[in-house]
Short mmCIF file of C-alpha atoms in Angstrom, two decimals:
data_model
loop_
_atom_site.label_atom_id
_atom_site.label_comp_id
_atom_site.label_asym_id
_atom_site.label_seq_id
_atom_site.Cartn_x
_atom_site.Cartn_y
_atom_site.Cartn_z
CA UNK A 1 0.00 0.00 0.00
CA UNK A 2 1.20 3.32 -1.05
CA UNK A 3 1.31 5.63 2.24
CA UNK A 4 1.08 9.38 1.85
CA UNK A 5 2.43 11.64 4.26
CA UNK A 6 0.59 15.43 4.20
CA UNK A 7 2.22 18.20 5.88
CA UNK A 8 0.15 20.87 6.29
CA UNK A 9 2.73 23.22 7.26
CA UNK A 10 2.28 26.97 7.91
CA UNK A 11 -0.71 28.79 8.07
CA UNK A 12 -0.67 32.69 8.61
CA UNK A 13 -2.86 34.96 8.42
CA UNK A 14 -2.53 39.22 9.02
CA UNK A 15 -5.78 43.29 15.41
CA UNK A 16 -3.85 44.54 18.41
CA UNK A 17 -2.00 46.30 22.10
CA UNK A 18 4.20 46.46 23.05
CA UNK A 19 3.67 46.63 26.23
CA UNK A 20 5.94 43.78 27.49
CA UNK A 21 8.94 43.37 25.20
CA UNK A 22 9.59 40.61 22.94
CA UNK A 23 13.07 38.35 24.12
CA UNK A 24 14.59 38.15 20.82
CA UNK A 25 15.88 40.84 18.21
CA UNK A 26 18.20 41.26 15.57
CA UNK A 27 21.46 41.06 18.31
CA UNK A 28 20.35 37.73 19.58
CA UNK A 29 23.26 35.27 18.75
CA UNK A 30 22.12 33.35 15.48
CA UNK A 31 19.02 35.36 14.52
CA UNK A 32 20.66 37.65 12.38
CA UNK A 33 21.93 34.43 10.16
CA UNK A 34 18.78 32.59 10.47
CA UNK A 35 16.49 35.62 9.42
CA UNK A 36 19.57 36.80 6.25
CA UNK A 37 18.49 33.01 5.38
CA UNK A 38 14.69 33.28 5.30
CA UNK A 39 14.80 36.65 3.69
CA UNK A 40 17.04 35.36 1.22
CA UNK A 41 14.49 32.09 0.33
CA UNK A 42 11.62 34.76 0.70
CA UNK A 43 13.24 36.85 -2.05
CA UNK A 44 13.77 33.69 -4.33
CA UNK A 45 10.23 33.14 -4.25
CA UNK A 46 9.36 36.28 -4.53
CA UNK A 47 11.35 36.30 -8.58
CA UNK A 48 9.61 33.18 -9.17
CA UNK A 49 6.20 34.35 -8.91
CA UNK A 50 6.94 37.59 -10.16
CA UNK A 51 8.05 35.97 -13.57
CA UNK A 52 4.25 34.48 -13.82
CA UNK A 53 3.04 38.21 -13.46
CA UNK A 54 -0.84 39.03 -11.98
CA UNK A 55 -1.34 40.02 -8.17
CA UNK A 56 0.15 37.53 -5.52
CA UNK A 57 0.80 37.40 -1.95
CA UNK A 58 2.17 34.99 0.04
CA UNK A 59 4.08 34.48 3.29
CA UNK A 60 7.64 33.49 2.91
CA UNK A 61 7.85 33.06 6.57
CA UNK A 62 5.01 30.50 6.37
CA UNK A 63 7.01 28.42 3.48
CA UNK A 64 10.12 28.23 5.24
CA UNK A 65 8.75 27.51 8.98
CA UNK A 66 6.63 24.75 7.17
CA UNK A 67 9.82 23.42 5.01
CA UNK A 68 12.15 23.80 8.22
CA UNK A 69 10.15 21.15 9.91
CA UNK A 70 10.43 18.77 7.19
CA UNK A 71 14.35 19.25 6.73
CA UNK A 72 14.29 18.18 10.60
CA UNK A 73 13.28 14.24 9.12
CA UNK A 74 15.59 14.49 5.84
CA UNK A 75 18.95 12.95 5.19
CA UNK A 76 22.03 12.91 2.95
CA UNK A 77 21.51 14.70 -0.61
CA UNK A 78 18.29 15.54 0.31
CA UNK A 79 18.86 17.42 3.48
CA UNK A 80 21.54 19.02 2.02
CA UNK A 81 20.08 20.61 -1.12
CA UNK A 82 17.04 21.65 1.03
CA UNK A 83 19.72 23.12 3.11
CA UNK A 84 20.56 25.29 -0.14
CA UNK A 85 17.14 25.91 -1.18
CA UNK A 86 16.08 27.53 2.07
CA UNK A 87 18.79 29.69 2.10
CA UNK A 88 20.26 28.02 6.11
CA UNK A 89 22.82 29.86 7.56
CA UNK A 90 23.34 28.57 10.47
CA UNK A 91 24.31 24.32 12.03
CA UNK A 92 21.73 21.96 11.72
CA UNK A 93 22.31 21.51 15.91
CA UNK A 94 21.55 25.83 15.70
CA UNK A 95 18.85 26.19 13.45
CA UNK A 96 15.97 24.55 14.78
CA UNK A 97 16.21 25.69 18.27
CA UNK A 98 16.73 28.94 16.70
CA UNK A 99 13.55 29.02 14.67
CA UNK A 100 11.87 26.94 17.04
CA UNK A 101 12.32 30.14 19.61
CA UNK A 102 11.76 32.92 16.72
CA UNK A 103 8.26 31.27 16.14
CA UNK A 104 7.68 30.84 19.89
CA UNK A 105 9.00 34.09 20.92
CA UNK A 106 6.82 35.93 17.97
CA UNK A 107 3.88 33.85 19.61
CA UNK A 108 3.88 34.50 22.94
CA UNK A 109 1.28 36.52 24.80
CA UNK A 110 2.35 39.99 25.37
CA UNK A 111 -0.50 41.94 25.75
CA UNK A 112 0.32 43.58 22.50
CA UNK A 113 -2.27 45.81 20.46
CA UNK A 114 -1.92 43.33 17.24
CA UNK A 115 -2.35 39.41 17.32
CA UNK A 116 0.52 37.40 16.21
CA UNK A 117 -0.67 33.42 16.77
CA UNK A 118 1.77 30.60 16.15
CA UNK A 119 0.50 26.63 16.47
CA UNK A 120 2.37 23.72 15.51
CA UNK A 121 0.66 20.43 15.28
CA UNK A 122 1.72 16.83 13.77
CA UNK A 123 -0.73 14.18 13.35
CA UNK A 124 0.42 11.12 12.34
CA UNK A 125 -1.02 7.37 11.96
CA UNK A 126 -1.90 5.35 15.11
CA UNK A 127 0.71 2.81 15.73
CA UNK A 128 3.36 4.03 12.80
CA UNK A 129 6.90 3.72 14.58
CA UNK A 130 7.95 7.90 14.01
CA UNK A 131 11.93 8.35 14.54
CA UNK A 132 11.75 9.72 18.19
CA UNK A 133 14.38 12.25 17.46
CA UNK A 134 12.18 13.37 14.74
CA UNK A 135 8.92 13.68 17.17
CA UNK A 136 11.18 14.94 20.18
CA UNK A 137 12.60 17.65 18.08
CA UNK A 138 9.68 18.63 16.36
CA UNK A 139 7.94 18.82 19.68
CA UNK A 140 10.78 20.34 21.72
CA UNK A 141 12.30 23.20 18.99
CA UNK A 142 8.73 23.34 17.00
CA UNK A 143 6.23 22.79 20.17
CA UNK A 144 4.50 20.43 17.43
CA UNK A 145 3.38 17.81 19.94
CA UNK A 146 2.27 14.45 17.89
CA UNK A 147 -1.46 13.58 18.11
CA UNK A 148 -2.50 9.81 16.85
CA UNK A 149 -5.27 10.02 14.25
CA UNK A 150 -6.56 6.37 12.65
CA UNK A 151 -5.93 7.41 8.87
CA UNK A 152 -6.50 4.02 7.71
CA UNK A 153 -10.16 3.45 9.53
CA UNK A 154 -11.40 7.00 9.22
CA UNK A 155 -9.78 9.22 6.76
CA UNK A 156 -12.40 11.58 6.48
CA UNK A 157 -12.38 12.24 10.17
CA UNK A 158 -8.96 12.83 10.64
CA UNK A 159 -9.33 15.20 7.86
CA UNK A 160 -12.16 16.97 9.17
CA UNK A 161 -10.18 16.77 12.11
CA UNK A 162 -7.08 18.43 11.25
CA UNK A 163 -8.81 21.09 9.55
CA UNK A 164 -10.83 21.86 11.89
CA UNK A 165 -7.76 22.80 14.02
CA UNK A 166 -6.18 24.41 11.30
CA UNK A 167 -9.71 26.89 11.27
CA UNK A 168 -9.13 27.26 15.07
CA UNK A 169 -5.92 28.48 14.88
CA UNK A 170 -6.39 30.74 12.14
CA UNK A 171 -9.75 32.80 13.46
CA UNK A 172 -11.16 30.23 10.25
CA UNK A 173 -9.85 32.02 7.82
CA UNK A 174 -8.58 29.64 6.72
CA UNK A 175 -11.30 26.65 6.08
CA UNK A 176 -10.96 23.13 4.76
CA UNK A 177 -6.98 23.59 3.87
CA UNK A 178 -7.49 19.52 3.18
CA UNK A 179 -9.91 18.81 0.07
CA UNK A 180 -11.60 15.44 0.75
CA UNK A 181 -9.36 13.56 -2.00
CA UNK A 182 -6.38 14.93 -0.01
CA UNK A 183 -6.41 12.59 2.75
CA UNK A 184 -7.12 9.08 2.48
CA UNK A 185 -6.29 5.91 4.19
CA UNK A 186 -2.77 6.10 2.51
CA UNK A 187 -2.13 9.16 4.88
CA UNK A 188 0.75 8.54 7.35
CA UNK A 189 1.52 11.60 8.32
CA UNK A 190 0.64 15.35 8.78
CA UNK A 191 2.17 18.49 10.19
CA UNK A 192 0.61 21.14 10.39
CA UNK A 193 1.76 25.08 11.93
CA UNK A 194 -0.98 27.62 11.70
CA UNK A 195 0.05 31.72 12.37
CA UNK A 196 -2.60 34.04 12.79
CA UNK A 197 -1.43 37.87 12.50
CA UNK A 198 -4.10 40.76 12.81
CA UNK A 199 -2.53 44.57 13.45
CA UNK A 200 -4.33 47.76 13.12
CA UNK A 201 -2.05 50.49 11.91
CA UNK A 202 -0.42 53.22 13.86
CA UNK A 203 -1.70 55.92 11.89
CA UNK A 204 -4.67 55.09 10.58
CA UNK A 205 -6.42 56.35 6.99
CA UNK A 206 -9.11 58.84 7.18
CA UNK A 207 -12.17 56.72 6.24
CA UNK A 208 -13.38 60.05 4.78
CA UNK A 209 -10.54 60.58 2.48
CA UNK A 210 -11.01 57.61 0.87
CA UNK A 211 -12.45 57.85 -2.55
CA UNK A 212 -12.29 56.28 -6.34
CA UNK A 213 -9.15 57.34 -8.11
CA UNK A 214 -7.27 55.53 -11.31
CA UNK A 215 -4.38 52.73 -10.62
CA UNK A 216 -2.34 52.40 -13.98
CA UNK A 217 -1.75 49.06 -15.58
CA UNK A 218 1.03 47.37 -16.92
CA UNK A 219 -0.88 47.47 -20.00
CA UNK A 220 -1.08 51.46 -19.47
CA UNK A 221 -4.79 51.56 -19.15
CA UNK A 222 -6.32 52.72 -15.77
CA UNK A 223 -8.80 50.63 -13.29
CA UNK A 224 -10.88 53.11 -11.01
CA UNK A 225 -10.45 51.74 -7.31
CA UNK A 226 -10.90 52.70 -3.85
CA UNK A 227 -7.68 55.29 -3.29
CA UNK A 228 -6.85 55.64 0.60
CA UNK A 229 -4.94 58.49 1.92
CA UNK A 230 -2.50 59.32 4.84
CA UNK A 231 -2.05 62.95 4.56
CA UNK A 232 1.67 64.27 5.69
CA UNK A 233 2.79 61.71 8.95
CA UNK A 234 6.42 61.43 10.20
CA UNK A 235 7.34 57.97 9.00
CA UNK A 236 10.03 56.08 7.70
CA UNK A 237 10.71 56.61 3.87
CA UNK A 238 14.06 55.85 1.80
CA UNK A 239 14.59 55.78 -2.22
CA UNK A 240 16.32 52.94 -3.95
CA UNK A 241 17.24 53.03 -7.47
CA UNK A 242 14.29 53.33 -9.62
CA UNK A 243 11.80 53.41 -6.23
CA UNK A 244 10.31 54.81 -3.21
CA UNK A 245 9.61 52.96 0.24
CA UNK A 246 7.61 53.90 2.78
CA UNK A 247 7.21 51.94 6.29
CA UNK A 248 3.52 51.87 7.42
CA UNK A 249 3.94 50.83 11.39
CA UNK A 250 1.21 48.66 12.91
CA UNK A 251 0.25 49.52 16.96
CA UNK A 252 2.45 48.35 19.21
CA UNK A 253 5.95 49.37 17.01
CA UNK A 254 6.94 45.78 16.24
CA UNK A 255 5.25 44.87 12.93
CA UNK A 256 5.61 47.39 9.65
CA UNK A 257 4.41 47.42 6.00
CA UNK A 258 7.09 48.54 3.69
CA UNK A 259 5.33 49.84 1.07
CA UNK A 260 7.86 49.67 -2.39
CA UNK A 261 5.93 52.56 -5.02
CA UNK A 262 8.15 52.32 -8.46
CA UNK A 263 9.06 55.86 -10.20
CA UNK A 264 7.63 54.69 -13.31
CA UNK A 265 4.65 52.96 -13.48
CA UNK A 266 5.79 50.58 -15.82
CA UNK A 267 8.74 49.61 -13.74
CA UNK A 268 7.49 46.80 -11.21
CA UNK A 269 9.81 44.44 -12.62
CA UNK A 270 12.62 45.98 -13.03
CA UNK A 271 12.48 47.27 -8.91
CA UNK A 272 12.04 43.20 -8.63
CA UNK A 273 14.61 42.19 -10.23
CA UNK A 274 17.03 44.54 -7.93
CA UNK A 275 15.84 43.39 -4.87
CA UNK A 276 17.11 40.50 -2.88
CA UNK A 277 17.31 39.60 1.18
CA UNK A 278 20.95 41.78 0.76
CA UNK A 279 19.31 44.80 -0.87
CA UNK A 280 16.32 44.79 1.18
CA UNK A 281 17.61 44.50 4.17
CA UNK A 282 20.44 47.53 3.24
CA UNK A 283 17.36 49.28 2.25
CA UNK A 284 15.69 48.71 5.61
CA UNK A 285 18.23 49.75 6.81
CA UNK A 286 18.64 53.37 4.88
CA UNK A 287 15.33 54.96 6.00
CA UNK A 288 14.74 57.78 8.15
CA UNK A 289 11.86 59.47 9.37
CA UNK A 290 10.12 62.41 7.07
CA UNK A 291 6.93 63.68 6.27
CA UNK A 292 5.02 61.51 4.05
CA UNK A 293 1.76 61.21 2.38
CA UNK A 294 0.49 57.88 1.50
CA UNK A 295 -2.01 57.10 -0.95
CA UNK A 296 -2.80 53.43 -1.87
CA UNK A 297 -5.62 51.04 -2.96
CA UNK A 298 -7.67 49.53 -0.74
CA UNK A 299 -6.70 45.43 -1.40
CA UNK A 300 -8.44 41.78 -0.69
CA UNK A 301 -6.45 39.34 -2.82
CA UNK A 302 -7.04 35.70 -2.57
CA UNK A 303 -3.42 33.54 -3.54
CA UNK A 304 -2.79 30.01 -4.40
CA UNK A 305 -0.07 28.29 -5.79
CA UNK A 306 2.20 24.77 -6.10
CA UNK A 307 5.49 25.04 -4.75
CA UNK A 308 6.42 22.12 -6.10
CA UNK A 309 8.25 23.61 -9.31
CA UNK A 310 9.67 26.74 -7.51
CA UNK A 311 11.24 24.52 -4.58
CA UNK A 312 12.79 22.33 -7.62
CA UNK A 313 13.78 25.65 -9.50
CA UNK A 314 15.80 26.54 -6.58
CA UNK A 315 17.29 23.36 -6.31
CA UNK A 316 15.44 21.04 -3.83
CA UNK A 317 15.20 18.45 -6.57
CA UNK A 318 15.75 14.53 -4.85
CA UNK A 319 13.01 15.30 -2.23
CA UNK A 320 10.34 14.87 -4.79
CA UNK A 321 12.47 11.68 -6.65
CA UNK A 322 10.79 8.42 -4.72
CA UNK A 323 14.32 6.90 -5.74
CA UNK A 324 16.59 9.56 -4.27
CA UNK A 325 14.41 11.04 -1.55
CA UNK A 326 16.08 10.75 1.77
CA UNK A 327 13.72 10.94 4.58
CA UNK A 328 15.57 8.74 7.43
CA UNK A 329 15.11 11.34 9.44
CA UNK A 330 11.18 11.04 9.76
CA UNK A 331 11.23 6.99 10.14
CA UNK A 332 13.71 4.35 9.78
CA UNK A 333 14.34 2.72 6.82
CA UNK A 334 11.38 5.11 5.20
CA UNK A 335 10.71 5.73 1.71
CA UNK A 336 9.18 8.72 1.92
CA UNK A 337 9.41 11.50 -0.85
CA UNK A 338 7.72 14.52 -1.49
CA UNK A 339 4.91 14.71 -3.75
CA UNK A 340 3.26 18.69 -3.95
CA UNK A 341 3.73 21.42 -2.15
CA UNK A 342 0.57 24.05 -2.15
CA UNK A 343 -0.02 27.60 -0.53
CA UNK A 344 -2.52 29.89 -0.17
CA UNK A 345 -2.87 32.86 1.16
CA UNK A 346 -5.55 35.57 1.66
CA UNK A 347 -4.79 39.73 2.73
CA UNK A 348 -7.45 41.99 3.45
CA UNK A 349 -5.25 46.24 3.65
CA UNK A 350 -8.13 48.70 4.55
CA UNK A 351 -8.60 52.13 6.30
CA UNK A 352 -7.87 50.62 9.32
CA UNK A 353 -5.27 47.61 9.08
CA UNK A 354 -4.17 44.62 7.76
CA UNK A 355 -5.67 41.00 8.31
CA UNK A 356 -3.60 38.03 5.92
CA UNK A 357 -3.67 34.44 6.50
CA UNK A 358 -1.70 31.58 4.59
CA UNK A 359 -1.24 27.84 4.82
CA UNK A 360 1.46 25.65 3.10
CA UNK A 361 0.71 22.03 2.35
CA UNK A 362 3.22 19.19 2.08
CA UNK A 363 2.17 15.75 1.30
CA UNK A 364 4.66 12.99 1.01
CA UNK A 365 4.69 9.44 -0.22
CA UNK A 366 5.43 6.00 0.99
CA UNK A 367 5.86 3.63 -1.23
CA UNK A 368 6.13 1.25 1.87
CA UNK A 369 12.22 64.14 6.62
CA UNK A 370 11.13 66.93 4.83
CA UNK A 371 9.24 70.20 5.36
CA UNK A 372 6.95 69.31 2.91
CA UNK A 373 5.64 66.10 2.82
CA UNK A 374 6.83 63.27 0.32
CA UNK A 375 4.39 62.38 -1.76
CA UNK A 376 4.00 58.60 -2.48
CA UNK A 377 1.15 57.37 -4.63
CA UNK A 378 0.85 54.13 -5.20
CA UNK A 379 -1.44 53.92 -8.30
CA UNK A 380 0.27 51.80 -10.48
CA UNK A 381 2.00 48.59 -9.93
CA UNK A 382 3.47 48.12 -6.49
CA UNK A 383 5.23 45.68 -3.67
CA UNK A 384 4.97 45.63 -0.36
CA UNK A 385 5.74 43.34 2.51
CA UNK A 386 5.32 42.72 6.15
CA UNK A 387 8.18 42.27 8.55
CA UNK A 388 9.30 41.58 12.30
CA UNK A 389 11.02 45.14 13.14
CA UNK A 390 12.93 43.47 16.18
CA UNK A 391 14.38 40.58 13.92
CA UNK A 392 13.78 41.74 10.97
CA UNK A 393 11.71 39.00 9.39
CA UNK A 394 9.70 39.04 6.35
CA UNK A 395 6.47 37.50 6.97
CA UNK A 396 4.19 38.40 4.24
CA UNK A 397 5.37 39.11 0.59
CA UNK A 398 2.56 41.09 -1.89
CA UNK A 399 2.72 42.39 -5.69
CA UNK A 400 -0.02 44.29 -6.57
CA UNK A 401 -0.29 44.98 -10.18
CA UNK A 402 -4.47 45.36 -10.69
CA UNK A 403 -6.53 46.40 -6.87
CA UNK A 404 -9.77 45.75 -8.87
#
């Protein structure tokens, strides 16, 4: 019997009060590598789904947490050209502890005016014999306890099951992440990590300035949308070659948008294909505080994609070979490999905040400053992305070429 073994791996999705101060930042020993790392995979993606073209968002931060887990059960080749495709900076005997307590420490409950939620969960067949160093560090680095679920006698339970938690987790926004095909009594295995991220912005858009205004193709024809406005607040701007960026901060002074408006309104791709983790990050770190006004599209965009081809673009390519996949790690003697990775994500920007959500599926088989302000008007195509300030990590990724 061909077993199939479904990681459900990273759901996120974008309310809020900093009162108590988060443990980890940017100078805690390893999280500057770990977080150049994701940023660097985040980036990757980013090109890859540019290329396609159309509106997308997704969270990077979702597809690497999700991923990380899985490198903790894979072996030999396979580990190590995972290794490469997630961009891992740091020892294997560093990096999961160290993500483990980025995820945990972004998690925990500090009162904060925004919501930040992080669950890990794996759920794997009754009586399968898991590698206990996979389960203990999964559970101990991931807090992904393991909860027995019959797959073979009730597949359609376990799936209602799992996504029911997956809906908890996520304020269900996210609903049935499992179709009813995609777990059957093949399953062996799933993992699942749900974020939940809701922030209302510092300075808030005047409802009452909002109004229908034209956003400018690709194509060079215009779209009438809903055009809100942020009329001259001290925030933190910087130019690039060929852009502006402006950092929208979300209560509580830990979470930003950096919003990435290109001088010409043909020239998305080009500010794309400059940016990387390196240049964002030395972009990050060029802005200053100046009087800005903001005006940009109201936006709910609904994203899915398979990873599958973009992981194997970037060089994760024996993982989904049944003959060369090396999964060890997960079970002794296993034959897992890969077989799809899917996301999808969902971002609702308005007046008042920002609400996103995403979940990344894995299934796997067995076969056993200025005076006056600076004007920044996003009506043609634009990035932007959500990020950690204290660490620096990029959570959510968007293009944004038509807000109708």
């Amino acid at each position: 019997m061909h077993r199939f073994a479904l990681l459900a791996l990273a759901v996120t999705a974008a309310c809020v009060p900093s009162v108590t101060r988060r443990e980890i930042d940017s100078s805690t020993p390893g999280i500057a590598e770990l977080v150049a790392g994701n940023d660097a995979f985040a980036f990757d993606i980013e090109h890859i789904v540019a290329a396609e073209g159309g509106n997308a968002f997704f969270s990077p931060f979702s597809m690497s947490g999700a991923l990380a887990m899985t490198y903790a059960g894979a072996a030999g080749d396979t580990a190590t050209q995972m290794r490469d495709a997630l961009r891992i900076c740091v020892p294997d005997d560093e990096f999961h502890p160290l993500f483990g307590a980025l995820m945990d420490d972004l998690d925990q409950d500090k009162r904060a005016p925004y919501q930040l939620d992080i669950a890990n969960r794996l759920f794997g067949q009754e009586g399968y014999d898991w590698n206990a160093d996979f389960v203990e560090r999964t559970d101990t680095d991931y807090l992904a306890p393991m909860e027995e679920l019959d797959f073979d006698g009730n597949a359609d339970g376990a799936r209602v099951h799992i996504n029911d938690w997956v809906a908890d987790q996520t304020h269900n926004l996210i609903q049935d992440l499992f179709a009813p095909a995609a777990i059957t009594s093949d399953t062996a295995l799933v993992l699942a990590n749900a974020i939940y991220f809701k922030g209302s912005w510092e300075y808030a858009f005047d409802a009452d300035l909002t109004q229908d205004g034209d956003f400018t193709l690709l194509s060079g024809d215009t779209v009438q949308v809903p055009m809100m406005s942020l009329v001259g607040e001290d925030l933190a701007y910087a130019t690039i070659e060929g852009a502006q960026i402006v950092e929208l901060p979300y209560r509580g002074g830990d979470l930003a948008m950096d919003l990435i408006v290109p001088d010409d309104p043909a020239g998305l791709a080009a500010v794309e294909s400059a940016l990387d983790g390196e240049t964002f990050r030395a972009a990050m770190a060029d802005l200053s505080i100046s009087t800005v006004s903001v005006h940009m599209p109201k936006v709910e965009l609904t994203y899915e994609r398979s990873l599958k081809p973009d992981l194997q673009a970037l060089g994760m390519v024996d993982a989904f070979d049944r003959g060369l996949a090396d999964f060890s790690g997960m079970m002794e003697g296993s034959t897992l490999n890969v077989d799809a990775v899917v996301h999808k994500a969902f971002v609702s920007i308005d007046e008042e905040g920002t609400e996103a959500a995403a979940a990344t599926g894995v299934s796997m088989t067995d076969y056993s400053a200025a005076l006056e302000p600076i004007v920044i008007t996003a009506d043609h195509p634009y990035l932007f992305v959500i990020r950690d300030l204290l660490t620096g990590s990029v959570l959510f990724v968007g293009r944004i070429e038509d807000p109708s």
